[in-house]
PDB file of C-alpha atoms in Angstrom:
ATOM      1  CA  MET A   1      11.306  -7.938  23.399  1.00 86.00           C
ATOM      2  CA  LYS A   2      10.783  -5.419  19.591  1.00 94.00           C
ATOM      3  CA  PRO A   3      12.263  -6.097  16.449  1.00 98.00           C
ATOM      4  CA  HIS A   4      14.471  -3.494  14.982  1.00 98.00           C
ATOM      5  CA  VAL A   5      11.216  -2.247  12.560  1.00 98.00           C
ATOM      6  CA  ILE A   6      12.493  -0.294   9.594  1.00 98.00           C
ATOM      7  CA  CYS A   7       8.891   1.697   7.612  1.00 98.00           C
ATOM      8  CA  HIS A   8      10.381   1.030   4.693  1.00 97.00           C
ATOM      9  CA  MET A   9       7.905   2.809   1.200  1.00 97.00           C
ATOM     10  CA  VAL A  10       8.255   4.469  -2.039  1.00 95.00           C
ATOM     11  CA  ALA A  11       6.667   8.022  -1.911  1.00 96.00           C
ATOM     12  CA  SER A  12       5.990  11.050  -4.674  1.00 96.00           C
ATOM     13  CA  VAL A  13       8.540  13.893  -4.838  1.00 96.00           C
ATOM     14  CA  ASP A  14       4.832  15.759  -2.757  1.00 95.00           C
ATOM     15  CA  GLY A  15       5.346  12.588  -0.965  1.00 94.00           C
ATOM     16  CA  ARG A  16       1.967  10.652  -1.473  1.00 96.00           C
ATOM     17  CA  ILE A  17       2.405   6.519  -2.159  1.00 95.00           C
ATOM     18  CA  LEU A  18       0.173   5.320  -4.654  1.00 93.00           C
ATOM     19  CA  ILE A  19       1.318   4.957  -7.389  1.00 93.00           C
ATOM     20  CA  ARG A  20      -0.888   4.472  -9.802  1.00 91.00           C
ATOM     21  CA  ARG A  21      -1.633   8.647  -9.408  1.00 93.00           C
ATOM     22  CA  TRP A  22       2.003   9.667 -10.345  1.00 95.00           C
ATOM     23  CA  ARG A  23       2.953  10.840 -13.587  1.00 95.00           C
ATOM     24  CA  PRO A  24       5.376  10.597 -15.025  1.00 95.00           C
ATOM     25  CA  GLU A  25       5.048   6.712 -15.560  1.00 92.00           C
ATOM     26  CA  ASP A  26       7.948   3.748 -14.657  1.00 91.00           C
ATOM     27  CA  ALA A  27       6.701   0.312 -14.377  1.00 87.00           C
ATOM     28  CA  SER A  28      10.333  -0.162 -13.048  1.00 89.00           C
ATOM     29  CA  ARG A  29       9.894   1.510  -9.371  1.00 91.00           C
ATOM     30  CA  GLY A  30       8.199  -2.276  -7.913  1.00 88.00           C
ATOM     31  CA  GLU A  31      10.736  -3.890  -8.840  1.00 91.00           C
ATOM     32  CA  ILE A  32      13.366  -1.315  -7.201  1.00 93.00           C
ATOM     33  CA  PHE A  33      11.129  -1.249  -3.903  1.00 93.00           C
ATOM     34  CA  GLU A  34      11.784  -4.919  -3.561  1.00 93.00           C
ATOM     35  CA  ARG A  35      15.073  -5.162  -4.548  1.00 95.00           C
ATOM     36  CA  LEU A  36      15.775  -1.970  -1.894  1.00 96.00           C
ATOM     37  CA  HIS A  37      13.783  -4.361   0.485  1.00 95.00           C
ATOM     38  CA  ASP A  38      16.009  -7.601  -0.136  1.00 95.00           C
ATOM     39  CA  GLN A  39      18.918  -5.541   1.224  1.00 96.00           C
ATOM     40  CA  LEU A  40      17.386  -4.687   3.945  1.00 97.00           C
ATOM     41  CA  GLY A  41      18.194  -8.595   5.265  1.00 97.00           C
ATOM     42  CA  VAL A  42      14.388  -8.535   7.756  1.00 98.00           C
ATOM     43  CA  ASP A  43      12.446 -11.642   9.544  1.00 96.00           C
ATOM     44  CA  ALA A  44       8.461  -9.943   7.878  1.00 98.00           C
ATOM     45  CA  TRP A  45       7.053  -7.553   5.901  1.00 98.00           C
ATOM     46  CA  LEU A  46       3.995  -5.823   8.474  1.00 98.00           C
ATOM     47  CA  ILE A  47       0.640  -4.398   6.238  1.00 98.00           C
ATOM     48  CA  GLY A  48      -2.259  -2.790   7.417  1.00 96.00           C
ATOM     49  CA  ARG A  49      -5.875  -4.152   6.401  1.00 96.00           C
ATOM     50  CA  VAL A  50      -6.447  -2.670   3.986  1.00 94.00           C
ATOM     51  CA  SER A  51      -3.648  -2.705   2.076  1.00 94.00           C
ATOM     52  CA  GLY A  52      -4.005  -6.988   2.798  1.00 97.00           C
ATOM     53  CA  GLN A  53      -7.282  -6.819   1.553  1.00 96.00           C
ATOM     54  CA  GLY A  54      -5.978  -6.217  -1.879  1.00 95.00           C
ATOM     55  CA  TYR A  55      -4.768  -9.673  -1.544  1.00 97.00           C
ATOM     56  CA  ALA A  56      -7.984 -11.845  -0.812  1.00 97.00           C
ATOM     57  CA  LYS A  57      -9.409 -14.472  -2.243  1.00 96.00           C
ATOM     58  CA  ARG A  58     -12.162 -16.122  -0.968  1.00 95.00           C
ATOM     59  CA  ASP A  59     -16.211 -15.138  -0.793  1.00 93.00           C
ATOM     60  CA  ALA A  60     -16.531 -15.262   2.916  1.00 95.00           C
ATOM     61  CA  TYR A  61     -16.184 -17.758   5.160  1.00 96.00           C
ATOM     62  CA  PRO A  62     -18.647 -19.330   7.501  1.00 92.00           C
ATOM     63  CA  ASP A  63     -21.026 -17.327  10.252  1.00 91.00           C
ATOM     64  CA  HIS A  64     -21.440 -19.950  12.625  1.00 94.00           C
ATOM     65  CA  THR A  65     -19.497 -22.473  13.773  1.00 96.00           C
ATOM     66  CA  ASP A  66     -20.292 -24.936  17.515  1.00 96.00           C
ATOM     67  CA  GLN A  67     -16.359 -25.258  17.637  1.00 95.00           C
ATOM     68  CA  HIS A  68     -14.753 -23.076  20.669  1.00 96.00           C
ATOM     69  CA  TYR A  69     -11.183 -21.076  20.295  1.00 97.00           C
ATOM     70  CA  PRO A  70      -9.672 -20.092  22.861  1.00 96.00           C
ATOM     71  CA  ARG A  71      -8.128 -16.841  22.243  1.00 97.00           C
ATOM     72  CA  GLN A  72      -4.544 -17.969  22.188  1.00 97.00           C
ATOM     73  CA  HIS A  73      -1.815 -18.101  19.181  1.00 98.00           C
ATOM     74  CA  TRP A  74      -2.231 -20.378  16.961  1.00 98.00           C
ATOM     75  CA  PHE A  75       0.985 -20.654  13.867  1.00 98.00           C
ATOM     76  CA  THR A  76       0.918 -23.410  10.785  1.00 97.00           C
ATOM     77  CA  ARG A  77       4.849 -22.862  10.600  1.00 95.00           C
ATOM     78  CA  ARG A  78       7.275 -21.928  12.458  1.00 96.00           C
ATOM     79  CA  ASP A  79      10.426 -21.883  11.153  1.00 95.00           C
ATOM     80  CA  SER A  80       9.780 -19.740   7.341  1.00 97.00           C
ATOM     81  CA  ALA A  81      12.940 -17.480   6.793  1.00 97.00           C
ATOM     82  CA  ALA A  82      10.261 -14.601   6.636  1.00 98.00           C
ATOM     83  CA  TYR A  83       6.747 -13.897   7.548  1.00 98.00           C
ATOM     84  CA  GLY A  84       3.801 -11.275   6.329  1.00 98.00           C
ATOM     85  CA  ILE A  85       2.515 -10.446   9.133  1.00 98.00           C
ATOM     86  CA  VAL A  86      -1.174  -8.212   7.920  1.00 98.00           C
ATOM     87  CA  LEU A  87      -3.026  -6.157  11.429  1.00 98.00           C
ATOM     88  CA  ASP A  88      -7.100  -7.095  11.120  1.00 98.00           C
ATOM     89  CA  PRO A  89      -8.603  -6.795  14.455  1.00 97.00           C
ATOM     90  CA  HIS A  90     -12.142  -7.185  13.984  1.00 97.00           C
ATOM     91  CA  GLY A  91     -11.247 -10.006  11.783  1.00 97.00           C
ATOM     92  CA  LYS A  92     -12.992  -8.145   8.081  1.00 97.00           C
ATOM     93  CA  ILE A  93      -9.778 -10.135   6.278  1.00 98.00           C
ATOM     94  CA  VAL A  94     -11.025 -14.211   4.717  1.00 98.00           C
ATOM     95  CA  TRP A  95      -8.523 -14.907   3.293  1.00 98.00           C
ATOM     96  CA  GLY A  96      -8.485 -18.078   1.421  1.00 98.00           C
ATOM     97  CA  ARG A  97      -4.744 -18.925   1.261  1.00 98.00           C
ATOM     98  CA  SER A  98      -1.573 -19.071   3.913  1.00 98.00           C
ATOM     99  CA  ASP A  99       1.437 -17.070   2.132  1.00 98.00           C
ATOM    100  CA  VAL A 100       1.610 -14.276  -0.589  1.00 98.00           C
ATOM    101  CA  GLY A 101       4.825 -15.209  -2.447  1.00 96.00           C
ATOM    102  CA  GLY A 102       5.864 -17.976  -0.105  1.00 97.00           C
ATOM    103  CA  ASP A 103       5.610 -16.043   2.677  1.00 98.00           C
ATOM    104  CA  PRO A 104       2.720 -17.356   6.061  1.00 98.00           C
ATOM    105  CA  ILE A 105       1.206 -15.223   6.663  1.00 98.00           C
ATOM    106  CA  VAL A 106      -0.363 -14.261  10.357  1.00 98.00           C
ATOM    107  CA  VAL A 107      -2.372 -11.987  11.098  1.00 98.00           C
ATOM    108  CA  VAL A 108      -2.832 -10.090  14.581  1.00 98.00           C
ATOM    109  CA  LEU A 109      -6.262  -9.854  16.278  1.00 98.00           C
ATOM    110  CA  THR A 110      -7.690  -8.962  18.922  1.00 98.00           C
ATOM    111  CA  GLU A 111      -9.543 -11.150  21.092  1.00 98.00           C
ATOM    112  CA  GLN A 112     -13.052  -9.626  20.101  1.00 96.00           C
ATOM    113  CA  VAL A 113     -12.366 -11.747  16.042  1.00 97.00           C
ATOM    114  CA  SER A 114     -15.558 -14.807  16.694  1.00 97.00           C
ATOM    115  CA  ASP A 115     -15.113 -19.086  16.766  1.00 98.00           C
ATOM    116  CA  ALA A 116     -16.476 -18.694  12.795  1.00 98.00           C
ATOM    117  CA  HIS A 117     -13.427 -16.049  11.637  1.00 98.00           C
ATOM    118  CA  LEU A 118     -10.893 -18.323  13.403  1.00 98.00           C
ATOM    119  CA  ALA A 119     -12.112 -21.331  12.123  1.00 98.00           C
ATOM    120  CA  GLY A 120     -12.415 -19.520   8.662  1.00 98.00           C
ATOM    121  CA  LEU A 121      -8.537 -18.367   9.490  1.00 98.00           C
ATOM    122  CA  ARG A 122      -7.597 -22.070  10.091  1.00 98.00           C
ATOM    123  CA  GLU A 123      -9.142 -23.932   7.797  1.00 97.00           C
ATOM    124  CA  ASP A 124      -6.600 -21.651   4.838  1.00 98.00           C
ATOM    125  CA  GLY A 125      -3.721 -22.326   7.336  1.00 98.00           C
ATOM    126  CA  VAL A 126      -3.493 -18.764   8.183  1.00 98.00           C
ATOM    127  CA  SER A 127      -1.575 -18.339  11.593  1.00 98.00           C
ATOM    128  CA  TYR A 128      -2.498 -15.449  14.131  1.00 98.00           C
ATOM    129  CA  ILE A 129      -1.722 -13.874  17.055  1.00 98.00           C
ATOM    130  CA  PHE A 130      -3.599 -12.165  19.833  1.00 98.00           C
ATOM    131  CA  ALA A 131      -3.163  -8.481  21.258  1.00 98.00           C
ATOM    132  CA  GLY A 132      -5.577  -6.793  22.527  1.00 97.00           C
ATOM    133  CA  ALA A 133      -8.667  -7.318  24.228  1.00 97.00           C
ATOM    134  CA  ARG A 134     -10.525  -4.516  21.624  1.00 95.00           C
ATOM    135  CA  GLU A 135      -8.339  -2.353  20.617  1.00 95.00           C
ATOM    136  CA  LEU A 136      -4.589  -3.889  18.817  1.00 97.00           C
ATOM    137  CA  ASP A 137      -1.562  -2.751  20.980  1.00 98.00           C
ATOM    138  CA  LEU A 138       1.548  -3.026  18.221  1.00 98.00           C
ATOM    139  CA  LYS A 139       4.147  -3.186  20.973  1.00 98.00           C
ATOM    140  CA  LEU A 140       2.919  -6.173  22.750  1.00 98.00           C
ATOM    141  CA  ALA A 141       1.940  -7.757  18.741  1.00 98.00           C
ATOM    142  CA  LEU A 142       5.638  -7.035  18.305  1.00 98.00           C
ATOM    143  CA  ASP A 143       7.142  -8.606  21.470  1.00 98.00           C
ATOM    144  CA  THR A 144       5.093 -11.515  20.730  1.00 98.00           C
ATOM    145  CA  LEU A 145       5.952 -11.902  17.090  1.00 98.00           C
ATOM    146  CA  ASN A 146       9.610 -11.521  18.761  1.00 98.00           C
ATOM    147  CA  ARG A 147       9.287 -14.406  21.206  1.00 98.00           C
ATOM    148  CA  GLU A 148       7.172 -17.412  19.135  1.00 98.00           C
ATOM    149  CA  LEU A 149       8.019 -16.467  15.646  1.00 98.00           C
ATOM    150  CA  GLY A 150      12.324 -14.709  16.474  1.00 98.00           C
ATOM    151  CA  ILE A 151      11.654 -11.839  14.687  1.00 98.00           C
ATOM    152  CA  LYS A 152      14.240  -9.811  15.070  1.00 98.00           C
ATOM    153  CA  ARG A 153      13.732  -6.928  12.093  1.00 98.00           C
ATOM    154  CA  LEU A 154      10.828  -6.393  11.022  1.00 98.00           C
ATOM    155  CA  GLU A 155       9.860  -4.124   7.949  1.00 98.00           C
ATOM    156  CA  VAL A 156       6.449  -2.133   7.795  1.00 98.00           C
ATOM    157  CA  ASN A 157       5.061  -1.093   4.531  1.00 96.00           C
ATOM    158  CA  GLY A 158       1.889   0.452   4.946  1.00 89.00           C
ATOM    159  CA  GLY A 159      -0.008   2.292   3.835  1.00 90.00           C
ATOM    160  CA  GLY A 160       0.025   4.713   5.263  1.00 94.00           C
ATOM    161  CA  VAL A 161      -2.459   4.958   8.477  1.00 93.00           C
ATOM    162  CA  THR A 162      -1.030   1.713   9.938  1.00 96.00           C
ATOM    163  CA  ASN A 163       2.475   3.638   9.140  1.00 96.00           C
ATOM    164  CA  GLY A 164       2.017   6.551  11.033  1.00 94.00           C
ATOM    165  CA  ALA A 165       0.123   4.182  14.184  1.00 94.00           C
ATOM    166  CA  PHE A 166       3.324   2.444  14.383  1.00 96.00           C
ATOM    167  CA  LEU A 167       4.992   6.256  14.449  1.00 95.00           C
ATOM    168  CA  ARG A 168       3.120   7.844  17.185  1.00 93.00           C
ATOM    169  CA  ALA A 169       3.734   4.489  19.789  1.00 94.00           C
ATOM    170  CA  GLY A 170       7.122   5.061  19.062  1.00 95.00           C
ATOM    171  CA  LEU A 171       7.861   1.429  17.780  1.00 97.00           C
ATOM    172  CA  ILE A 172       9.967   2.274  14.875  1.00 98.00           C
ATOM    173  CA  ASP A 173      13.661   2.512  14.621  1.00 98.00           C
ATOM    174  CA  GLU A 174      14.592   3.473  11.056  1.00 98.00           C
ATOM    175  CA  ILE A 175      12.812   5.111   8.118  1.00 98.00           C
ATOM    176  CA  SER A 176      13.460   3.618   5.093  1.00 98.00           C
ATOM    177  CA  VAL A 177      12.402   5.797   2.483  1.00 97.00           C
ATOM    178  CA  VAL A 178      12.723   6.202  -1.583  1.00 96.00           C
ATOM    179  CA  ILE A 179      12.007   8.907  -3.926  1.00 97.00           C
ATOM    180  CA  PHE A 180      10.600   8.619  -6.726  1.00 96.00           C
ATOM    181  CA  PRO A 181      10.910  11.806  -9.552  1.00 96.00           C
ATOM    182  CA  ALA A 182       6.738  11.508 -10.579  1.00 96.00           C
ATOM    183  CA  VAL A 183       4.240  13.830  -8.262  1.00 97.00           C
ATOM    184  CA  ASP A 184       0.339  13.557  -7.463  1.00 96.00           C
ATOM    185  CA  SER A 185      -0.688  16.651  -7.052  1.00 93.00           C
ATOM    186  CA  THR A 186      -3.890  15.121  -5.632  1.00 91.00           C
ATOM    187  CA  ARG A 187      -5.659  16.396  -3.029  1.00 88.00           C
ATOM    188  CA  GLY A 188      -6.481  14.261   0.340  1.00 85.00           C
ATOM    189  CA  SER A 189      -3.754  11.196  -1.625  1.00 90.00           C
ATOM    190  CA  ALA A 190      -2.916   7.985   0.622  1.00 91.00           C
ATOM    191  CA  SER A 191       1.050   9.509   2.184  1.00 94.00           C
ATOM    192  CA  VAL A 192       4.111   7.480   3.711  1.00 95.00           C
ATOM    193  CA  PHE A 193       2.890   8.148   7.108  1.00 94.00           C
ATOM    194  CA  ASP A 194      -1.518   9.687   7.640  1.00 91.00           C
ATOM    195  CA  SER A 195      -3.907   8.866  10.538  1.00 85.00           C
ATOM    196  CA  ALA A 196      -7.268   7.869  11.430  1.00 80.00           C
ATOM    197  CA  GLU A 197      -9.802  10.651  12.530  1.00 78.00           C
ATOM    198  CA  ASP A 198      -9.501  10.279  15.869  1.00 77.00           C
ATOM    199  CA  GLU A 199      -5.914  10.843  15.525  1.00 74.00           C
ATOM    200  CA  THR A 200      -5.623  14.015  13.892  1.00 72.00           C
ATOM    201  CA  GLY A 201      -3.071  16.160  16.099  1.00 74.00           C
ATOM    202  CA  ALA A 202      -1.890  13.415  18.049  1.00 75.00           C
ATOM    203  CA  ALA A 203       2.337  14.022  17.238  1.00 82.00           C
ATOM    204  CA  ALA A 204       4.232  11.557  17.118  1.00 86.00           C
ATOM    205  CA  PRO A 205       6.762  11.383  19.804  1.00 90.00           C
ATOM    206  CA  LEU A 206      10.266  12.458  17.627  1.00 93.00           C
ATOM    207  CA  ARG A 207      13.036  13.096  19.536  1.00 95.00           C
ATOM    208  CA  SER A 208      16.040  12.910  16.221  1.00 96.00           C
ATOM    209  CA  MET A 209      16.319  12.243  12.996  1.00 97.00           C
ATOM    210  CA  THR A 210      19.139  11.060  11.676  1.00 98.00           C
ATOM    211  CA  LEU A 211      20.344   9.973   8.589  1.00 98.00           C
ATOM    212  CA  ALA A 212      22.701   7.796   8.171  1.00 98.00           C
ATOM    213  CA  SER A 213      22.868   6.351   4.099  1.00 98.00           C
ATOM    214  CA  SER A 214      21.834   8.875   0.739  1.00 98.00           C
ATOM    215  CA  ASP A 215      21.872   7.275  -2.574  1.00 97.00           C
ATOM    216  CA  VAL A 216      20.612   8.243  -6.005  1.00 97.00           C
ATOM    217  CA  LEU A 217      19.095   5.112  -8.129  1.00 95.00           C
ATOM    218  CA  GLU A 218      19.278   4.691 -11.850  1.00 91.00           C
ATOM    219  CA  CYS A 219      15.662   5.812 -11.873  1.00 90.00           C
ATOM    220  CA  GLY A 220      16.727   8.519 -10.520  1.00 94.00           C
ATOM    221  CA  GLY A 221      15.396   8.405  -7.401  1.00 95.00           C
ATOM    222  CA  VAL A 222      17.121   8.596  -4.078  1.00 97.00           C
ATOM    223  CA  TRP A 223      17.162   5.960  -1.711  1.00 98.00           C
ATOM    224  CA  LEU A 224      16.988   8.036   2.262  1.00 98.00           C
ATOM    225  CA  ARG A 225      17.858   6.037   5.684  1.00 98.00           C
ATOM    226  CA  TYR A 226      17.267   7.843   8.425  1.00 98.00           C
ATOM    227  CA  ARG A 227      17.542   5.972  12.185  1.00 98.00           C
ATOM    228  CA  VAL A 228      14.897   7.376  14.104  1.00 97.00           C
ATOM    229  CA  GLN A 229      15.058   7.557  18.223  1.00 96.00           C
ATOM    230  CA  SER A 230      11.422   8.528  19.406  1.00 93.00           C
ATOM    231  CA  GLY A 231      10.229   9.475  23.790  1.00 83.00           C
TER     232      GLY A 231
END
């Protein structure tokens, strides 16, 4: 049983998500995103490897360990009010921390990750789960998070490739997007939903999107929430 999945993002009017490129500038956008995040009432938020790398504090893990670790889920905490979930299938992120903003980190790995990387995660107190032998199985990851940590509402915050992967897998139940009065206009800039090179042309299995609510914000932005049906 998977959690209810909400893709919650902010975007310029041309659908781009790299806030530093938007014009005109407005320092309040990050605060507005966090305030709306709180209103969604989720148990966890999820990002991909590229976004997760920005939180890393350590240079490297040891490249060898004599210890062998079974490819089983490992948790430092199971009682948190919220978790930060990071997709890192090949074990690239060197954390040097165990939480982000007080939310314990849970890394989603594939079974090909080395014992040395697992040793580094344990040393940092970073929980991890396995979801696939060589490629990530996103549905399996969601089922595991629900079963092992009791996560019932999960917020996916991208980047665009991660959001697109969940959308094409038919795993998003709701889209929450704030359209700000700003423009990026840069060719190739990341968008709300994107694809990896080998996924170009793969359409999302969307059957319907129903507007659930729309709110005009004090900044002139618009908060749109859609119920999504896939299949």
